[in-house]
């Protein structure tokens, strides 16, 4: 009894009743507590009866109740085994009723079947038909338990498998001992021991807790989700997302930041709307029963954030996004749900704060679009349908085209050109960018060789490198071997890198750059004036050329301050002896202005859109002087 109570206390202190197995364990534990208590009472009553201080009828009834409790223990052990098996259908109502009526029948059998108190070597015990029936049922349940876990051993976690098998075997063996020696107290002790063993085999709840906030963590979410999707009760997810968490962390410091998140977790838990998880990416997810109404739910959650924003600088109600996934019906399992979940989160970040957004399936349009792009990319790669277009670049000093930028072109499954701005990031995420990058570089080299571009008045071709390519250690070797294959002089190749690439992989990139620079390859810094524009990189990295972003060019015609920025940048870069390209030149006015302030090269629709190989060759052949007039 003491042992079982200790286990009960420990269990209550640690568990969060996260899993069905926890609940099944608590039933089993309660039934064992009841059995031991009934055992103690019946033994006590038997002793009184022996001294003629207790009526026989009452004593026999205490025996019956004890036997019923024993059968219940075996029943709940079987229940535990069932719950521990993943992937089995949740038992339906009729099955539950059948099981419970079976127990009831057993109880009623107590009125009709014979039970007696016997005495052997001064030890009192119960015997008779009812006792035999009880032990029969006990053994039956335990054997079923063993058969079940053996049959489904592939669907059960090792720890559950071990604990169920040991639990059942310990009790089975003890039952045999009890039947031989008629010492009932063996059984109580065996049950307590077996329960202890089972308890120790249970999972450590710390593995499931997010240390910052004290909420359940992503591991718990994933694991718990597996079971959720089996049972499919009407569940919805409430997502609380704070996109600027990094900024808040900086502002508050780590310890206050953790306090803030712990408070969000605690206060949300206190609402008792469901389990609260904190994901690795920072969002909170509450799993809410479908019946909970948003009208009551959202104001409560929002009030928590409003309260906290008064006490913690850095967090404001508007900076928090709320989203509700109204139904999980369409998902077969956690895996397929998690794939979509990423898109729900991404979409949520783009929406406004302090409002509850219902994240319907329309959100997944973006995912479907991405899947379509991936299919199109796969097909293009498979059928070697990757194309390269060339956009000629005008040199102001020579008043004609001297270079060109190579730009990738891919058609989708419907035969329409996809925008690289759409598919390049997807290719980067889904692992196709290295294949694309390789194909583009090879196609450009083959084109240069086939058309003898080096001998036709062009200085070099600019080729874009993706951030992911820049992070590859073998990048330089790969490019060198392609250039060798087509005998291209490295001086005819200029590689365009964005600042993001430089930031993300400075060390590896520098190594690649150095090797290629030695051979004569030159480098451009692409998209100058967009994003961060950390001038540091212009200074630190050996760029031959800087390409002014088209937005900078366009804005400088709209805003005086941008014009100042552009002109100062040009002046600065000229002092550094770095060549300058302006992108997005669409009008003569722009072209003339940029030439006047000293930009070396002009690229844009005013001169030519990116064009296919044949058309580009025509331009190369008729590369006459173009005078810019105003
Ligand atoms: P980017 O490197 O900034 O390339 C210039 C983009 O501006 C091209 O878009 C070009 O068509 C467009 N452009 C040029 N002049 C004008 C103009 O006057 N007006 C307007 N509105 N647009 C102009 P595109 O070809 O759609 O490429 C978009 C981006 O995709 C590129 O931006 C580059 O970041 C990426 N990209 C293209 N090809 C490749 C490639 O082979 N590899 C990698 N990694 N990225 C590529
Ligand atoms: Ca570029
Ligand atoms: Ca650019």
XYZ file of C-alpha atoms and ligand atoms in Angstrom:
678
model
C 0.000 0.000 0.000
C 2.766 2.414 0.968
C 4.677 1.656 -2.208
C 1.623 2.193 -4.386
C 0.756 5.465 -2.682
C 4.318 6.652 -3.221
C 4.085 5.843 -6.899
C 0.754 7.659 -7.081
C 2.237 10.780 -5.484
C 5.239 10.763 -7.816
C 3.023 10.184 -10.816
C 0.706 13.054 -9.969
C 3.633 15.356 -9.330
C 5.314 14.728 -12.623
C 2.781 13.927 -15.217
C 0.820 16.338 -17.347
C -1.547 13.646 -18.588
C -0.273 14.356 -22.028
C -0.779 10.964 -23.539
C -3.561 8.432 -23.453
C -1.051 6.045 -21.911
C -0.761 8.373 -18.930
C -4.478 8.204 -18.454
C -4.487 4.416 -18.883
C -1.677 4.224 -16.332
C -3.671 6.266 -13.857
C -6.649 3.886 -14.216
C -4.411 0.904 -13.657
C -2.811 2.553 -10.655
C -6.171 3.395 -9.128
C -7.429 -0.138 -9.606
C -4.301 -1.498 -7.918
C -4.760 0.910 -5.016
C -8.377 -0.247 -4.717
C -7.361 -3.921 -4.899
C -4.773 -3.523 -2.180
C -7.196 -1.613 0.016
C -9.888 -4.256 -0.524
C -7.352 -6.925 0.243
C -6.439 -5.278 3.538
C -10.069 -4.849 4.503
C -11.017 -8.423 3.665
C -8.015 -9.815 5.557
C -8.970 -7.703 8.571
C -12.609 -8.808 8.385
C -11.547 -12.445 8.059
C -9.514 -12.124 11.252
C -12.541 -10.596 13.035
C -14.762 -13.331 11.655
C -12.326 -15.945 12.943
C -12.793 -14.473 16.428
C -16.540 -14.404 15.954
C -16.554 -10.607 15.902
C -17.825 -10.245 12.335
C -20.689 -11.712 10.404
C -19.745 -14.243 7.734
C -21.914 -12.567 5.134
C -20.098 -9.243 5.329
C -16.715 -10.940 5.307
C -17.635 -12.883 2.197
C -18.786 -9.694 0.509
C -15.469 -8.024 1.245
C -13.874 -11.038 -0.419
C -16.087 -10.634 -3.472
C -15.197 -6.975 -3.773
C -11.533 -7.784 -3.462
C -11.842 -10.337 -6.254
C -13.677 -7.823 -8.409
C -10.884 -5.294 -7.877
C -8.334 -7.929 -8.872
C -10.150 -8.612 -12.111
C -10.333 -4.862 -12.699
C -6.542 -4.629 -12.370
C -6.134 -7.181 -15.146
C -8.814 -5.396 -17.140
C -6.984 -2.068 -16.897
C -3.671 -3.735 -17.680
C -5.238 -4.923 -20.922
C -6.599 -1.447 -21.515
C -3.107 0.013 -21.006
C -1.686 -2.401 -23.571
C -4.386 -1.434 -26.068
C -3.745 2.267 -25.618
C 0.013 1.849 -25.926
C -0.353 0.318 -29.362
C -0.108 3.089 -31.945
C -2.179 2.949 -35.085
C -5.042 0.830 -33.831
C -8.508 2.158 -34.193
C -9.880 3.802 -31.126
C -12.245 1.408 -29.400
C -15.823 2.253 -30.193
C -18.677 2.622 -27.785
C -20.053 -0.889 -28.219
C -16.689 -2.463 -27.509
C -16.399 -0.408 -24.318
C -19.925 -1.381 -23.311
C -19.201 -5.045 -24.009
C -16.089 -4.925 -21.836
C -17.828 -3.146 -18.996
C -20.840 -5.478 -19.120
C -18.452 -8.383 -18.915
C -17.140 -6.960 -15.639
C -20.703 -6.361 -14.450
C -21.671 -9.944 -15.226
C -18.722 -11.072 -13.187
C -19.889 -8.913 -10.292
C -23.439 -10.314 -10.540
C -22.083 -13.847 -10.635
C -21.077 -13.130 -7.015
C -24.716 -13.502 -5.988
C -24.994 -16.983 -7.381
C -21.582 -18.559 -7.203
C -20.232 -20.178 -4.138
C -17.561 -18.522 -1.963
C -16.237 -19.807 1.344
C -13.612 -18.974 3.920
C -11.095 -21.705 4.510
C -8.252 -22.172 6.982
C -5.018 -23.980 6.255
C -1.977 -23.939 8.608
C -3.577 -21.119 10.571
C -3.939 -19.034 7.391
C -7.363 -17.858 6.329
C -8.323 -17.702 2.675
C -11.311 -17.591 0.325
C -12.179 -20.489 -1.905
C -15.086 -21.719 -4.015
C -16.505 -21.327 -7.510
C -16.476 -17.531 -7.446
C -12.818 -17.448 -6.492
C -11.972 -19.851 -9.315
C -13.956 -17.722 -11.758
C -12.101 -14.609 -10.580
C -8.681 -16.182 -11.064
C -9.830 -17.547 -14.399
C -10.815 -14.107 -15.620
C -7.670 -12.554 -14.224
C -5.505 -15.048 -16.123
C -7.608 -14.618 -19.254
C -7.142 -10.836 -19.299
C -3.434 -11.123 -18.622
C -2.950 -13.704 -21.358
C -4.906 -11.519 -23.771
C -2.628 -8.682 -22.775
C 0.479 -10.683 -23.677
C -1.012 -11.919 -26.941
C -2.004 -8.392 -27.896
C 1.411 -6.814 -27.385
C 3.090 -9.733 -29.104
C 0.785 -9.444 -32.070
C 1.256 -5.684 -32.389
C 4.853 -5.502 -31.201
C 5.812 -3.507 -34.303
C 3.282 -0.825 -33.427
C 4.281 -0.371 -29.838
C 7.172 1.550 -28.378
C 9.863 -0.611 -26.816
C 9.415 0.855 -23.353
C 5.688 0.088 -23.367
C 6.286 -3.369 -24.739
C 8.742 -4.176 -21.952
C 6.619 -2.713 -19.202
C 3.433 -4.481 -20.301
C 5.177 -7.841 -20.669
C 6.939 -7.607 -17.301
C 3.841 -6.362 -15.569
C 1.710 -9.230 -16.850
C 4.337 -11.910 -16.320
C 5.027 -10.763 -12.746
C 1.348 -10.968 -11.905
C 0.755 -14.252 -13.720
C 3.627 -15.924 -11.900
C 2.410 -14.564 -8.579
C -1.115 -15.829 -9.231
C 0.336 -19.307 -9.688
C 2.255 -18.906 -6.414
C -0.902 -17.704 -4.681
C -2.862 -20.679 -5.941
C -0.155 -23.036 -4.684
C 0.526 -21.411 -1.301
C -2.811 -19.630 -0.751
C -0.981 -16.452 0.351
C -2.967 -13.587 -1.085
C -0.647 -10.844 0.156
C 1.981 -11.976 -2.376
C -0.285 -10.694 -5.041
C -0.687 -7.209 -3.595
C 3.030 -6.827 -3.245
C 3.631 -8.130 -6.754
C 1.140 -5.647 -8.140
C 2.818 -2.744 -6.387
C 6.236 -3.858 -7.616
C 5.022 -4.368 -11.157
C 3.445 -0.912 -11.076
C 6.700 0.611 -9.861
C 8.515 -1.034 -12.727
C 5.991 0.290 -15.183
C 6.270 3.759 -13.693
C 10.052 3.763 -14.030
C 9.773 2.704 -17.652
C 7.510 5.634 -18.398
C 8.802 8.611 -20.291
C 10.602 11.448 -18.648
C 8.259 14.423 -18.929
C 11.241 16.792 -19.087
C 11.846 15.592 -22.627
C 8.537 17.164 -23.486
C 8.923 20.574 -21.945
C 10.223 23.743 -23.550
C 12.811 25.101 -21.146
C 12.200 28.774 -21.977
C 8.459 28.872 -21.467
C 7.636 25.740 -19.498
C 5.020 24.811 -22.102
C 5.114 21.477 -23.861
C 7.658 21.475 -26.655
C 7.640 20.584 -30.313
C 8.690 17.009 -29.605
C 5.586 16.634 -27.474
C 3.496 18.271 -30.178
C 4.700 15.848 -32.803
C 4.329 12.816 -30.590
C 1.006 13.834 -29.231
C -0.143 14.730 -32.715
C 0.429 11.183 -33.883
C -2.136 10.025 -31.417
C -4.439 12.944 -32.097
C -4.753 12.007 -35.737
C -5.576 8.408 -34.898
C -8.468 9.336 -32.734
C -9.624 12.320 -34.728
C -11.788 14.020 -32.185
C -13.037 17.404 -33.371
C -9.947 19.479 -32.692
C -8.773 22.868 -33.835
C -5.474 24.631 -33.460
C -5.039 28.141 -32.168
C -1.668 29.570 -33.140
C -0.076 32.488 -31.338
C 2.861 33.754 -33.304
C 5.288 36.545 -32.511
C 7.258 37.143 -35.681
C 9.553 39.661 -34.041
C 10.590 37.391 -31.186
C 14.273 37.823 -32.011
C 13.971 41.556 -31.769
C 12.093 41.308 -28.457
C 14.756 38.979 -27.122
C 17.436 41.530 -27.923
C 15.448 44.315 -26.377
C 14.485 42.498 -23.175
C 17.521 40.334 -22.613
C 17.372 36.562 -22.333
C 16.022 36.279 -18.814
C 13.147 38.760 -19.203
C 12.385 37.290 -22.576
C 12.067 33.837 -21.041
C 9.886 35.238 -18.274
C 7.632 36.821 -20.841
C 7.253 33.570 -22.742
C 6.747 31.602 -19.552
C 3.952 33.985 -18.608
C 2.300 33.632 -21.992
C 2.442 29.855 -21.591
C 1.176 29.818 -18.024
C -1.649 32.239 -18.557
C -2.791 30.465 -21.692
C -2.713 27.156 -19.866
C -4.839 28.669 -17.137
C -7.583 29.391 -19.649
C -8.076 25.613 -19.888
C -8.842 25.777 -23.553
C -6.549 22.896 -24.373
C -2.942 21.792 -24.339
C -0.378 24.490 -24.988
C 2.749 23.733 -26.997
C 5.656 25.950 -27.902
C 7.298 25.067 -31.183
C 10.988 25.297 -32.025
C 10.238 28.161 -34.384
C 8.801 30.139 -31.452
C 5.056 29.951 -31.979
C 2.602 28.786 -29.373
C 0.009 26.291 -30.454
C -3.088 25.546 -28.385
C -5.072 22.490 -29.270
C -8.666 23.470 -28.733
C -11.789 21.331 -28.771
C -13.975 22.087 -31.762
C -16.853 23.107 -29.533
C -14.997 26.048 -27.965
C -16.312 29.203 -29.590
C -13.909 31.737 -31.022
C -15.970 34.603 -29.616
C -15.023 33.525 -26.127
C -11.615 32.150 -26.903
C -9.899 34.932 -28.737
C -10.681 37.846 -26.373
C -9.268 35.817 -23.490
C -6.024 35.060 -25.280
C -5.718 38.575 -26.620
C -6.295 39.989 -23.119
C -3.272 38.054 -21.893
C -1.038 39.688 -24.474
C -2.527 43.123 -23.793
C -1.759 42.642 -20.111
C 1.784 41.533 -20.774
C 2.497 44.337 -23.221
C 1.961 46.791 -20.391
C 4.637 45.139 -18.303
C 7.168 44.108 -20.929
C 8.669 46.668 -23.267
C 9.190 45.328 -26.742
C 5.983 43.400 -27.098
C 2.903 45.182 -28.361
C -0.552 43.700 -29.029
C -0.180 44.428 -32.748
C 3.044 42.465 -32.925
C 1.259 39.234 -32.071
C -0.522 37.184 -34.747
C -3.381 34.828 -33.990
C -4.512 32.109 -36.336
C -7.031 29.333 -36.079
C -6.895 26.158 -38.115
C -10.577 25.280 -37.940
C -10.403 21.586 -38.683
C -7.902 18.780 -38.905
C -10.309 16.411 -40.613
C -8.469 16.366 -43.917
C -5.222 15.042 -42.550
C -4.477 11.360 -42.335
C -1.509 11.774 -40.014
C 0.842 14.214 -38.343
C 3.390 14.008 -41.155
C 1.014 15.310 -43.789
C -0.284 17.923 -41.393
C 3.189 19.239 -40.535
C 3.965 19.741 -44.214
C 1.019 22.094 -44.521
C 1.539 23.594 -41.110
C 4.680 25.385 -42.300
C 2.544 27.237 -44.845
C -0.061 28.150 -42.271
C 2.663 29.693 -40.089
C 4.257 31.495 -42.998
C 0.955 32.896 -44.103
C 0.034 33.965 -40.599
C 3.158 36.117 -40.365
C 1.987 38.147 -43.348
C -1.364 38.971 -41.731
C -2.220 41.749 -39.312
C -1.739 41.515 -35.564
C -4.249 41.475 -32.701
C -6.981 39.900 -34.855
C -7.998 36.272 -35.053
C -7.460 34.944 -38.568
C -9.161 31.762 -39.666
C -6.590 29.812 -41.625
C -8.728 27.991 -44.133
C -7.433 25.822 -46.884
C -7.084 28.773 -49.186
C -3.856 29.401 -47.338
C -2.597 26.229 -48.877
C -2.932 27.642 -52.371
C 0.593 28.813 -51.838
C 1.659 25.290 -51.026
C -0.074 23.903 -54.076
C 1.634 26.550 -56.129
C 4.969 25.516 -54.672
C 4.273 21.859 -55.410
C 3.410 22.790 -58.976
C 6.660 24.722 -59.332
C 8.619 21.784 -57.941
C 6.971 19.400 -60.417
C 7.745 21.795 -63.239
C 11.365 22.090 -62.112
C 11.702 18.315 -61.896
C 10.328 17.899 -65.384
C 12.587 20.604 -66.803
C 15.626 18.987 -65.216
C 14.625 15.517 -66.368
C 13.977 16.589 -69.968
C 16.930 18.974 -70.092
C 14.603 21.912 -70.733
C 16.468 24.494 -68.724
C 17.098 27.539 -70.881
C 19.334 30.545 -70.557
C 18.406 33.979 -71.873
C 20.870 36.813 -72.266
C 20.333 40.465 -71.509
C 22.905 42.662 -73.282
C 24.561 45.343 -71.173
C 25.531 48.703 -72.635
C 28.963 50.183 -71.942
C 28.736 53.974 -71.778
C 32.398 54.455 -72.690
C 32.174 52.364 -75.864
C 28.551 53.242 -76.642
C 27.715 49.635 -77.491
C 27.047 46.304 -75.810
C 30.146 44.711 -74.363
C 28.708 42.305 -71.815
C 25.517 40.403 -71.021
C 23.838 38.818 -68.048
C 22.794 35.187 -68.322
C 19.349 34.602 -66.833
C 17.717 31.251 -66.320
C 14.381 30.485 -67.982
C 12.116 27.531 -67.231
C 8.602 26.778 -68.457
C 6.019 25.278 -66.141
C 3.952 22.164 -66.889
C 1.498 24.315 -68.862
C 4.263 25.648 -71.067
C 4.309 29.143 -69.543
C 7.529 30.826 -68.444
C 7.879 30.956 -64.673
C 9.475 33.946 -63.002
C 12.919 33.127 -61.563
C 11.939 35.265 -58.582
C 9.295 32.616 -57.901
C 11.163 29.407 -58.592
C 14.717 30.239 -57.467
C 13.764 30.497 -53.745
C 11.687 27.309 -54.067
C 14.558 25.500 -55.771
C 16.809 26.663 -52.924
C 14.403 25.345 -50.290
C 13.565 22.087 -51.960
C 17.075 21.138 -53.021
C 17.151 21.744 -56.768
C 19.261 24.883 -56.937
C 22.642 23.179 -57.294
C 21.366 21.239 -60.302
C 19.976 24.427 -61.824
C 23.153 26.390 -61.096
C 25.294 23.697 -62.677
C 23.068 23.514 -65.747
C 23.115 27.293 -66.262
C 26.886 27.514 -65.925
C 27.421 24.638 -68.330
C 24.948 25.993 -70.890
C 26.582 29.426 -70.802
C 30.035 27.916 -71.312
C 28.824 25.793 -74.217
C 27.158 28.803 -75.787
C 30.304 30.932 -75.451
C 32.349 28.181 -77.061
C 29.907 27.327 -79.867
C 29.446 30.953 -80.861
C 33.060 31.961 -80.242
C 31.765 34.886 -78.218
C 35.233 35.653 -76.858
C 36.360 36.675 -80.329
C 33.316 38.803 -81.141
C 33.928 41.943 -79.155
C 32.368 40.912 -75.858
C 34.346 41.240 -72.623
C 32.578 38.766 -70.370
C 29.263 37.142 -69.467
C 27.701 37.667 -66.037
C 26.285 34.593 -64.325
C 24.235 34.621 -61.120
C 25.245 32.464 -58.177
C 22.676 31.446 -55.590
C 23.380 31.736 -51.893
C 23.213 27.970 -51.632
C 25.841 27.543 -54.334
C 28.141 29.966 -52.516
C 27.966 27.780 -49.426
C 29.351 24.758 -51.287
C 32.971 23.940 -50.587
C 33.391 22.346 -54.003
C 31.957 25.293 -55.943
C 35.272 26.567 -57.341
C 36.388 23.107 -58.491
C 33.043 22.464 -60.125
C 33.141 25.704 -62.093
C 36.797 25.289 -63.015
C 36.205 21.838 -64.438
C 33.288 23.054 -66.573
C 35.369 25.959 -67.882
C 38.147 23.495 -68.747
C 35.739 21.159 -70.491
C 34.670 23.937 -72.876
C 38.059 25.673 -72.885
C 36.619 28.966 -71.695
C 39.094 31.502 -70.390
C 38.097 32.338 -66.809
C 38.479 36.022 -67.614
C 35.328 35.732 -69.738
C 33.252 34.817 -66.719
C 31.875 37.253 -64.168
C 29.979 35.815 -61.208
C 27.194 37.805 -59.541
C 26.782 37.381 -55.821
C 24.281 39.018 -53.527
C 25.060 40.413 -50.158
C 22.975 37.710 -48.495
C 25.322 35.092 -49.901
C 28.301 36.998 -48.543
C 26.707 37.277 -45.100
C 25.585 33.675 -44.916
C 28.768 31.954 -45.989
C 31.599 34.401 -45.831
C 34.378 31.925 -45.064
C 33.587 29.291 -47.663
C 32.685 31.957 -50.184
C 36.026 33.728 -49.671
C 37.919 30.484 -50.312
C 35.950 29.825 -53.479
C 36.441 33.417 -54.594
C 40.176 33.397 -54.017
C 40.681 30.264 -56.086
C 38.558 31.607 -58.949
C 40.078 35.107 -58.782
C 43.568 33.634 -59.181
C 42.424 32.046 -62.414
C 40.974 35.324 -63.668
C 37.254 35.051 -62.898
C 35.800 38.386 -61.750
C 32.962 39.045 -59.294
C 30.028 41.447 -59.038
C 28.012 42.483 -56.053
C 24.402 42.167 -57.192
C 21.375 44.131 -55.995
C 23.294 46.960 -54.355
C 20.877 49.294 -52.591
C 18.303 46.673 -51.799
C 18.195 44.908 -48.441
C 20.911 45.653 -45.951
C 23.635 47.229 -48.066
C 26.335 46.742 -45.588
C 29.112 48.725 -47.182
C 31.493 46.554 -45.257
C 31.240 43.836 -47.907
C 32.075 46.191 -50.738
C 35.275 47.013 -48.955
C 36.170 43.588 -47.697
C 35.395 41.421 -50.670
C 37.225 41.659 -53.961
C 34.460 42.888 -56.241
C 35.281 44.128 -59.708
C 31.774 45.430 -60.223
C 28.750 46.612 -58.277
C 25.257 46.361 -59.729
C 22.845 49.058 -58.579
C 19.482 47.483 -57.906
C 16.664 48.472 -60.219
C 14.538 49.725 -57.326
C 17.308 52.105 -56.322
C 17.469 53.374 -59.887
C 13.711 53.810 -60.173
C 13.336 55.395 -56.747
C 16.039 57.922 -57.443
C 13.696 59.416 -60.011
C 10.935 59.709 -57.439
C 12.704 60.680 -54.239
C 15.319 63.305 -53.759
C 16.988 61.432 -50.894
C 17.365 58.266 -52.937
C 18.909 60.299 -55.718
C 21.481 61.595 -53.242
C 22.147 58.061 -52.073
C 22.592 56.852 -55.640
C 24.902 59.686 -56.653
C 27.026 59.392 -53.527
C 27.281 55.654 -53.997
C 28.442 56.095 -57.572
C 31.026 58.615 -56.503
C 32.261 56.405 -53.692
C 32.500 53.317 -55.865
C 34.391 55.239 -58.529
C 36.913 56.321 -55.922
C 37.341 52.681 -55.015
C 37.952 51.837 -58.654
C 34.936 49.572 -58.708
C 32.959 49.459 -61.965
C 29.237 50.224 -61.787
C 26.243 48.731 -63.582
C 22.787 50.265 -63.278
C 19.930 47.792 -63.662
C 16.371 48.423 -64.712
C 17.082 51.207 -67.180
C 13.747 51.548 -68.920
C 13.747 55.055 -70.366
C 16.136 57.242 -72.271
C 15.874 59.831 -69.520
C 17.202 57.292 -67.033
C 19.956 56.185 -69.389
C 21.181 59.719 -70.023
C 21.104 60.655 -66.366
C 22.990 57.538 -65.280
C 25.609 58.041 -67.954
C 26.054 61.634 -66.862
C 26.691 60.789 -63.244
C 29.368 58.332 -64.320
C 27.760 54.878 -64.352
C 29.902 52.589 -66.533
C 27.289 50.106 -67.723
C 23.558 50.247 -68.299
C 21.206 47.258 -68.301
C 17.488 47.340 -68.877
C 14.481 47.107 -71.107
C 15.363 50.407 -72.743
C 18.201 48.573 -74.477
C 16.893 45.052 -74.545
C 14.920 42.542 -72.558
C 16.612 39.232 -71.806
C 16.484 37.332 -75.111
C 17.061 33.790 -76.324
C 20.362 32.613 -77.808
C 19.446 33.168 -81.478
C 18.241 36.712 -80.904
C 21.207 37.487 -78.746
C 23.518 36.322 -81.521
C 21.817 38.744 -83.894
C 22.620 41.586 -81.500
C 26.189 40.396 -81.198
C 26.459 40.444 -84.990
C 24.997 43.940 -85.357
C 26.647 45.442 -82.345
C 26.832 48.978 -83.684
C 27.152 52.197 -81.713
C 24.060 53.414 -79.916
C 24.183 57.075 -78.995
C 22.169 58.206 -76.042
C 20.465 61.513 -76.830
C 18.518 63.759 -74.649
P 18.755 39.858 -60.968
O 20.039 39.141 -60.858
O 18.657 41.182 -60.307
O 18.472 39.971 -62.517
C 17.936 41.088 -63.115
C 16.474 40.968 -63.271
O 15.938 42.205 -63.641
C 16.059 39.978 -64.376
O 14.873 39.371 -63.987
C 15.821 40.916 -65.538
O 14.946 40.382 -66.489
C 15.206 42.071 -64.828
N 15.367 43.312 -65.568
C 16.429 43.727 -66.278
N 16.194 44.951 -66.799
C 14.952 45.317 -66.412
C 14.156 46.470 -66.630
O 14.519 47.410 -67.290
N 12.926 46.516 -66.060
C 12.478 45.483 -65.313
N 11.266 45.582 -64.794
N 13.199 44.369 -65.092
C 14.439 44.295 -65.633
P 14.643 37.836 -64.078
O 15.287 37.282 -65.264
O 13.198 37.633 -63.870
O 15.440 37.272 -62.847
C 15.055 37.558 -61.561
C 16.082 37.118 -60.571
O 16.227 35.715 -60.568
C 17.456 37.631 -60.877
O 17.550 38.947 -60.426
C 18.312 36.681 -60.121
O 18.373 37.032 -58.772
C 17.538 35.401 -60.256
N 18.142 34.607 -61.333
C 17.950 34.669 -62.657
N 18.710 33.747 -63.287
C 19.392 33.106 -62.333
C 20.354 32.039 -62.358
O 20.763 31.510 -63.414
N 20.841 31.631 -61.165
C 20.452 32.192 -60.001
N 20.975 31.715 -58.861
N 19.565 33.189 -59.927
C 19.031 33.634 -61.106
Ca 21.962 39.366 -61.343
Ca 20.228 42.528 -59.683
